[in-house]
Amino acid sequence: MSLDLQQSVAQLQQLFDASKKDEVTKLVTQLKLAQSGLYFAPPDANPQDLLAARTIIEIGAFNALRQSNLASYNQYNAALQPFYVNLANTLPPSANRPIIIGLQLLTMLSEGKYSQFHMALEGLDVSELGDVFVRWPVDLERWMMEGAYNKIYRARDRVPREEYAVLLERLMGTIREQIALTIETSYPSLPLQNAAQLLFFRSGETAQLVEFAKERGWDLEPSTQTFTFPKSPIPDIALAAVAAHDSSRITMDLAGGKGIKRGGPMQSMVKPALELAQQLEAIV
């Protein structure tokens, strides 16, 4: 590795550690242009130069997430894979690799790509599965399958790294969509305060809740601060089952991330969930 490249990588790390996001973006771009031939991970390149290129791309991926730039993050993440896979026997393992794996898994969860999530897990070594950065999204996925959304909500206060917070908020958006579908098929209306608790909007996030509701076509009555819901897109036969409280039981399809399937009655799901949300609000 040339002295200039070594100094540039050290400077980039210092800027990243100091959370100077714009300066990191600028320097990463400059280094990518100056060392463009390295980013295709040519196997005959100097290993020290390849190590430098891998570090630059890793920092670029982390910084993109810190700036909530998911498109840029995906590009960096794709560029990293040749270094991790094709050069696995050429370069020493990266200390950042477990972090990158955890972020990949969390990205899949946030996008509802559950099949890809499990396929990715199956391809990991036992040692990788035991890493804290990998276990974290695995725990989130298990809580999703259990419907333990309160645990995911609490996880927002203890993310292992700043980059995870951006993707966790995206996952919370997916969860809110699932809960909102349940609400809409269970009640004709719901007070704003209860909706905030049930959808895990914190106090002070009323504006975000109103915007979320607007996007779903909910109407807010200003005088009563109550949401009314549009006619559900769920087939009439499913709505009739809910209205009649018969033995046909319906729940959200957590495995697919959207839609419904037979399971537990909507009314009995929402009431305990709302009570839990109210208790959680008191704790938080």
PDB file of N, CA and C in Angstrom, residues 46-102:
ATOM      1  N   ASN A  46      -2.365  -5.893  -5.460  1.00  0.00           N
ATOM      2  CA  ASN A  46      -1.613  -5.930  -4.207  1.00  0.00           C
ATOM      3  C   ASN A  46      -2.583  -6.146  -3.045  1.00  0.00           C
ATOM      4  N   PRO A  47      -2.369  -7.181  -2.219  1.00  0.00           N
ATOM      5  CA  PRO A  47      -3.307  -7.458  -1.109  1.00  0.00           C
ATOM      6  C   PRO A  47      -3.501  -6.274  -0.169  1.00  0.00           C
ATOM      7  N   GLN A  48      -2.434  -5.490   0.061  1.00  0.00           N
ATOM      8  CA  GLN A  48      -2.559  -4.338   0.943  1.00  0.00           C
ATOM      9  C   GLN A  48      -3.473  -3.269   0.336  1.00  0.00           C
ATOM     10  N   ASP A  49      -3.384  -3.113  -0.983  1.00  0.00           N
ATOM     11  CA  ASP A  49      -4.278  -2.174  -1.665  1.00  0.00           C
ATOM     12  C   ASP A  49      -5.723  -2.662  -1.612  1.00  0.00           C
ATOM     13  N   LEU A  50      -5.898  -3.972  -1.736  1.00  0.00           N
ATOM     14  CA  LEU A  50      -7.249  -4.546  -1.653  1.00  0.00           C
ATOM     15  C   LEU A  50      -7.835  -4.371  -0.253  1.00  0.00           C
ATOM     16  N   LEU A  51      -6.983  -4.522   0.759  1.00  0.00           N
ATOM     17  CA  LEU A  51      -7.441  -4.295   2.134  1.00  0.00           C
ATOM     18  C   LEU A  51      -7.909  -2.850   2.309  1.00  0.00           C
ATOM     19  N   ALA A  52      -7.143  -1.930   1.743  1.00  0.00           N
ATOM     20  CA  ALA A  52      -7.512  -0.520   1.830  1.00  0.00           C
ATOM     21  C   ALA A  52      -8.838  -0.267   1.126  1.00  0.00           C
ATOM     22  N   ALA A  53      -9.008  -0.859  -0.054  1.00  0.00           N
ATOM     23  CA  ALA A  53     -10.253  -0.682  -0.809  1.00  0.00           C
ATOM     24  C   ALA A  53     -11.434  -1.246  -0.031  1.00  0.00           C
ATOM     25  N   ARG A  54     -11.247  -2.403   0.599  1.00  0.00           N
ATOM     26  CA  ARG A  54     -12.328  -3.009   1.385  1.00  0.00           C
ATOM     27  C   ARG A  54     -12.717  -2.113   2.553  1.00  0.00           C
ATOM     28  N   THR A  55     -11.734  -1.562   3.222  1.00  0.00           N
ATOM     29  CA  THR A  55     -12.016  -0.672   4.345  1.00  0.00           C
ATOM     30  C   THR A  55     -12.768   0.568   3.893  1.00  0.00           C
ATOM     31  N   ILE A  56     -12.360   1.132   2.768  1.00  0.00           N
ATOM     32  CA  ILE A  56     -13.019   2.327   2.249  1.00  0.00           C
ATOM     33  C   ILE A  56     -14.488   2.038   1.934  1.00  0.00           C
ATOM     34  N   ILE A  57     -14.759   0.897   1.315  1.00  0.00           N
ATOM     35  CA  ILE A  57     -16.137   0.561   0.957  1.00  0.00           C
ATOM     36  C   ILE A  57     -16.961   0.287   2.214  1.00  0.00           C
ATOM     37  N   GLU A  58     -16.371  -0.374   3.194  1.00  0.00           N
ATOM     38  CA  GLU A  58     -17.089  -0.629   4.452  1.00  0.00           C
ATOM     39  C   GLU A  58     -17.485   0.678   5.121  1.00  0.00           C
ATOM     40  N   ILE A  59     -16.545   1.596   5.202  1.00  0.00           N
ATOM     41  CA  ILE A  59     -16.852   2.892   5.808  1.00  0.00           C
ATOM     42  C   ILE A  59     -17.905   3.621   4.983  1.00  0.00           C
ATOM     43  N   GLY A  60     -17.807   3.516   3.672  1.00  0.00           N
ATOM     44  CA  GLY A  60     -18.816   4.126   2.812  1.00  0.00           C
ATOM     45  C   GLY A  60     -20.203   3.565   3.074  1.00  0.00           C
ATOM     46  N   ALA A  61     -20.294   2.253   3.289  1.00  0.00           N
ATOM     47  CA  ALA A  61     -21.590   1.619   3.577  1.00  0.00           C
ATOM     48  C   ALA A  61     -22.151   2.104   4.910  1.00  0.00           C
ATOM     49  N   PHE A  62     -21.297   2.129   5.934  1.00  0.00           N
ATOM     50  CA  PHE A  62     -21.755   2.589   7.249  1.00  0.00           C
ATOM     51  C   PHE A  62     -22.213   4.046   7.193  1.00  0.00           C
ATOM     52  N   ASN A  63     -21.421   4.868   6.522  1.00  0.00           N
ATOM     53  CA  ASN A  63     -21.736   6.295   6.467  1.00  0.00           C
ATOM     54  C   ASN A  63     -23.031   6.540   5.689  1.00  0.00           C
ATOM     55  N   ALA A  64     -23.265   5.751   4.642  1.00  0.00           N
ATOM     56  CA  ALA A  64     -24.505   5.899   3.870  1.00  0.00           C
ATOM     57  C   ALA A  64     -25.717   5.634   4.747  1.00  0.00           C
ATOM     58  N   LEU A  65     -25.646   4.629   5.614  1.00  0.00           N
ATOM     59  CA  LEU A  65     -26.760   4.340   6.510  1.00  0.00           C
ATOM     60  C   LEU A  65     -26.922   5.457   7.537  1.00  0.00           C
ATOM     61  N   ARG A  66     -25.828   5.975   8.037  1.00  0.00           N
ATOM     62  CA  ARG A  66     -25.920   7.071   9.009  1.00  0.00           C
ATOM     63  C   ARG A  66     -26.571   8.307   8.394  1.00  0.00           C
ATOM     64  N   GLN A  67     -26.494   8.405   7.073  1.00  0.00           N
ATOM     65  CA  GLN A  67     -27.142   9.504   6.365  1.00  0.00           C
ATOM     66  C   GLN A  67     -28.516   9.097   5.830  1.00  0.00           C
ATOM     67  N   SER A  68     -28.969   7.901   6.200  1.00  0.00           N
ATOM     68  CA  SER A  68     -30.269   7.359   5.764  1.00  0.00           C
ATOM     69  C   SER A  68     -30.360   7.253   4.246  1.00  0.00           C
ATOM     70  N   ASN A  69     -29.227   7.042   3.599  1.00  0.00           N
ATOM     71  CA  ASN A  69     -29.181   6.886   2.143  1.00  0.00           C
ATOM     72  C   ASN A  69     -29.144   5.393   1.827  1.00  0.00           C
ATOM     73  N   LEU A  70     -30.324   4.784   1.726  1.00  0.00           N
ATOM     74  CA  LEU A  70     -30.404   3.340   1.541  1.00  0.00           C
ATOM     75  C   LEU A  70     -29.925   2.910   0.165  1.00  0.00           C
ATOM     76  N   ALA A  71     -30.166   3.733  -0.845  1.00  0.00           N
ATOM     77  CA  ALA A  71     -29.719   3.383  -2.199  1.00  0.00           C
ATOM     78  C   ALA A  71     -28.196   3.302  -2.258  1.00  0.00           C
ATOM     79  N   SER A  72     -27.524   4.283  -1.657  1.00  0.00           N
ATOM     80  CA  SER A  72     -26.062   4.273  -1.630  1.00  0.00           C
ATOM     81  C   SER A  72     -25.548   3.108  -0.801  1.00  0.00           C
ATOM     82  N   TYR A  73     -26.213   2.838   0.322  1.00  0.00           N
ATOM     83  CA  TYR A  73     -25.805   1.695   1.151  1.00  0.00           C
ATOM     84  C   TYR A  73     -25.870   0.391   0.359  1.00  0.00           C
ATOM     85  N   ASN A  74     -26.938   0.196  -0.385  1.00  0.00           N
ATOM     86  CA  ASN A  74     -27.082  -1.033  -1.169  1.00  0.00           C
ATOM     87  C   ASN A  74     -25.975  -1.173  -2.204  1.00  0.00           C
ATOM     88  N   GLN A  75     -25.548  -0.065  -2.785  1.00  0.00           N
ATOM     89  CA  GLN A  75     -24.460  -0.106  -3.760  1.00  0.00           C
ATOM     90  C   GLN A  75     -23.143  -0.501  -3.095  1.00  0.00           C
ATOM     91  N   TYR A  76     -22.873   0.105  -1.948  1.00  0.00           N
ATOM     92  CA  TYR A  76     -21.655  -0.259  -1.226  1.00  0.00           C
ATOM     93  C   TYR A  76     -21.697  -1.714  -0.775  1.00  0.00           C
ATOM     94  N   ASN A  77     -22.840  -2.148  -0.293  1.00  0.00           N
ATOM     95  CA  ASN A  77     -22.969  -3.517   0.187  1.00  0.00           C
ATOM     96  C   ASN A  77     -22.711  -4.516  -0.941  1.00  0.00           C
ATOM     97  N   ALA A  78     -23.240  -4.222  -2.136  1.00  0.00           N
ATOM     98  CA  ALA A  78     -23.007  -5.102  -3.286  1.00  0.00           C
ATOM     99  C   ALA A  78     -21.523  -5.108  -3.663  1.00  0.00           C
ATOM    100  N   ALA A  79     -20.867  -3.952  -3.563  1.00  0.00           N
ATOM    101  CA  ALA A  79     -19.444  -3.865  -3.910  1.00  0.00           C
ATOM    102  C   ALA A  79     -18.570  -4.633  -2.928  1.00  0.00           C
ATOM    103  N   LEU A  80     -19.044  -4.839  -1.717  1.00  0.00           N
ATOM    104  CA  LEU A  80     -18.258  -5.546  -0.703  1.00  0.00           C
ATOM    105  C   LEU A  80     -18.227  -7.055  -0.924  1.00  0.00           C
ATOM    106  N   GLN A  81     -19.250  -7.602  -1.531  1.00  0.00           N
ATOM    107  CA  GLN A  81     -19.375  -9.058  -1.598  1.00  0.00           C
ATOM    108  C   GLN A  81     -18.198  -9.745  -2.292  1.00  0.00           C
ATOM    109  N   PRO A  82     -17.638  -9.205  -3.408  1.00  0.00           N
ATOM    110  CA  PRO A  82     -16.453  -9.850  -3.996  1.00  0.00           C
ATOM    111  C   PRO A  82     -15.268  -9.918  -3.038  1.00  0.00           C
ATOM    112  N   PHE A  83     -15.121  -8.904  -2.190  1.00  0.00           N
ATOM    113  CA  PHE A  83     -14.028  -8.916  -1.224  1.00  0.00           C
ATOM    114  C   PHE A  83     -14.235 -10.007  -0.187  1.00  0.00           C
ATOM    115  N   TYR A  84     -15.474 -10.203   0.243  1.00  0.00           N
ATOM    116  CA  TYR A  84     -15.767 -11.189   1.271  1.00  0.00           C
ATOM    117  C   TYR A  84     -15.793 -12.610   0.717  1.00  0.00           C
ATOM    118  N   VAL A  85     -16.239 -12.759  -0.523  1.00  0.00           N
ATOM    119  CA  VAL A  85     -16.432 -14.091  -1.087  1.00  0.00           C
ATOM    120  C   VAL A  85     -15.255 -14.499  -1.972  1.00  0.00           C
ATOM    121  N   ASN A  86     -14.985 -13.721  -3.015  1.00  0.00           N
ATOM    122  CA  ASN A  86     -13.957 -14.110  -3.987  1.00  0.00           C
ATOM    123  C   ASN A  86     -12.544 -14.050  -3.411  1.00  0.00           C
ATOM    124  N   LEU A  87     -12.333 -13.138  -2.470  1.00  0.00           N
ATOM    125  CA  LEU A  87     -10.997 -12.961  -1.909  1.00  0.00           C
ATOM    126  C   LEU A  87     -10.892 -13.502  -0.484  1.00  0.00           C
ATOM    127  N   ALA A  88     -11.793 -14.413  -0.130  1.00  0.00           N
ATOM    128  CA  ALA A  88     -11.803 -14.947   1.238  1.00  0.00           C
ATOM    129  C   ALA A  88     -10.497 -15.648   1.583  1.00  0.00           C
ATOM    130  N   ASN A  89      -9.833 -16.246   0.602  1.00  0.00           N
ATOM    131  CA  ASN A  89      -8.582 -16.958   0.852  1.00  0.00           C
ATOM    132  C   ASN A  89      -7.356 -16.085   0.604  1.00  0.00           C
ATOM    133  N   THR A  90      -7.595 -14.854   0.155  1.00  0.00           N
ATOM    134  CA  THR A  90      -6.492 -13.942  -0.145  1.00  0.00           C
ATOM    135  C   THR A  90      -6.295 -12.893   0.946  1.00  0.00           C
ATOM    136  N   LEU A  91      -7.423 -12.393   1.457  1.00  0.00           N
ATOM    137  CA  LEU A  91      -7.365 -11.327   2.458  1.00  0.00           C
ATOM    138  C   LEU A  91      -7.714 -11.877   3.845  1.00  0.00           C
ATOM    139  N   PRO A  92      -7.157 -11.307   4.894  1.00  0.00           N
ATOM    140  CA  PRO A  92      -7.560 -11.704   6.251  1.00  0.00           C
ATOM    141  C   PRO A  92      -8.995 -11.281   6.514  1.00  0.00           C
ATOM    142  N   PRO A  93      -9.684 -11.970   7.427  1.00  0.00           N
ATOM    143  CA  PRO A  93     -11.086 -11.610   7.713  1.00  0.00           C
ATOM    144  C   PRO A  93     -11.198 -10.167   8.180  1.00  0.00           C
ATOM    145  N   SER A  94     -12.300  -9.547   7.815  1.00  0.00           N
ATOM    146  CA  SER A  94     -12.543  -8.168   8.225  1.00  0.00           C
ATOM    147  C   SER A  94     -13.258  -8.129   9.561  1.00  0.00           C
ATOM    148  N   ALA A  95     -12.793  -7.264  10.447  1.00  0.00           N
ATOM    149  CA  ALA A  95     -13.472  -7.096  11.733  1.00  0.00           C
ATOM    150  C   ALA A  95     -14.874  -6.533  11.552  1.00  0.00           C
ATOM    151  N   ASN A  96     -15.111  -5.897  10.415  1.00  0.00           N
ATOM    152  CA  ASN A  96     -16.431  -5.317  10.140  1.00  0.00           C
ATOM    153  C   ASN A  96     -17.407  -6.303   9.524  1.00  0.00           C
ATOM    154  N   ARG A  97     -16.935  -7.475   9.172  1.00  0.00           N
ATOM    155  CA  ARG A  97     -17.791  -8.440   8.483  1.00  0.00           C
ATOM    156  C   ARG A  97     -19.057  -8.798   9.276  1.00  0.00           C
ATOM    157  N   PRO A  98     -18.971  -9.101  10.582  1.00  0.00           N
ATOM    158  CA  PRO A  98     -20.203  -9.419  11.326  1.00  0.00           C
ATOM    159  C   PRO A  98     -21.200  -8.264  11.330  1.00  0.00           C
ATOM    160  N   ILE A  99     -20.690  -7.042  11.373  1.00  0.00           N
ATOM    161  CA  ILE A  99     -21.578  -5.879  11.347  1.00  0.00           C
ATOM    162  C   ILE A  99     -22.306  -5.812  10.017  1.00  0.00           C
ATOM    163  N   ILE A 100     -21.568  -6.027   8.930  1.00  0.00           N
ATOM    164  CA  ILE A 100     -22.157  -6.006   7.589  1.00  0.00           C
ATOM    165  C   ILE A 100     -23.212  -7.107   7.457  1.00  0.00           C
ATOM    166  N   ILE A 101     -22.926  -8.292   7.980  1.00  0.00           N
ATOM    167  CA  ILE A 101     -23.896  -9.396   7.918  1.00  0.00           C
ATOM    168  C   ILE A 101     -25.165  -9.017   8.666  1.00  0.00           C
ATOM    169  N   GLY A 102     -25.005  -8.471   9.881  1.00  0.00           N
ATOM    170  CA  GLY A 102     -26.170  -8.079  10.667  1.00  0.00           C
ATOM    171  C   GLY A 102     -27.008  -7.035   9.949  1.00  0.00           C
TER     172      GLY A 102
END
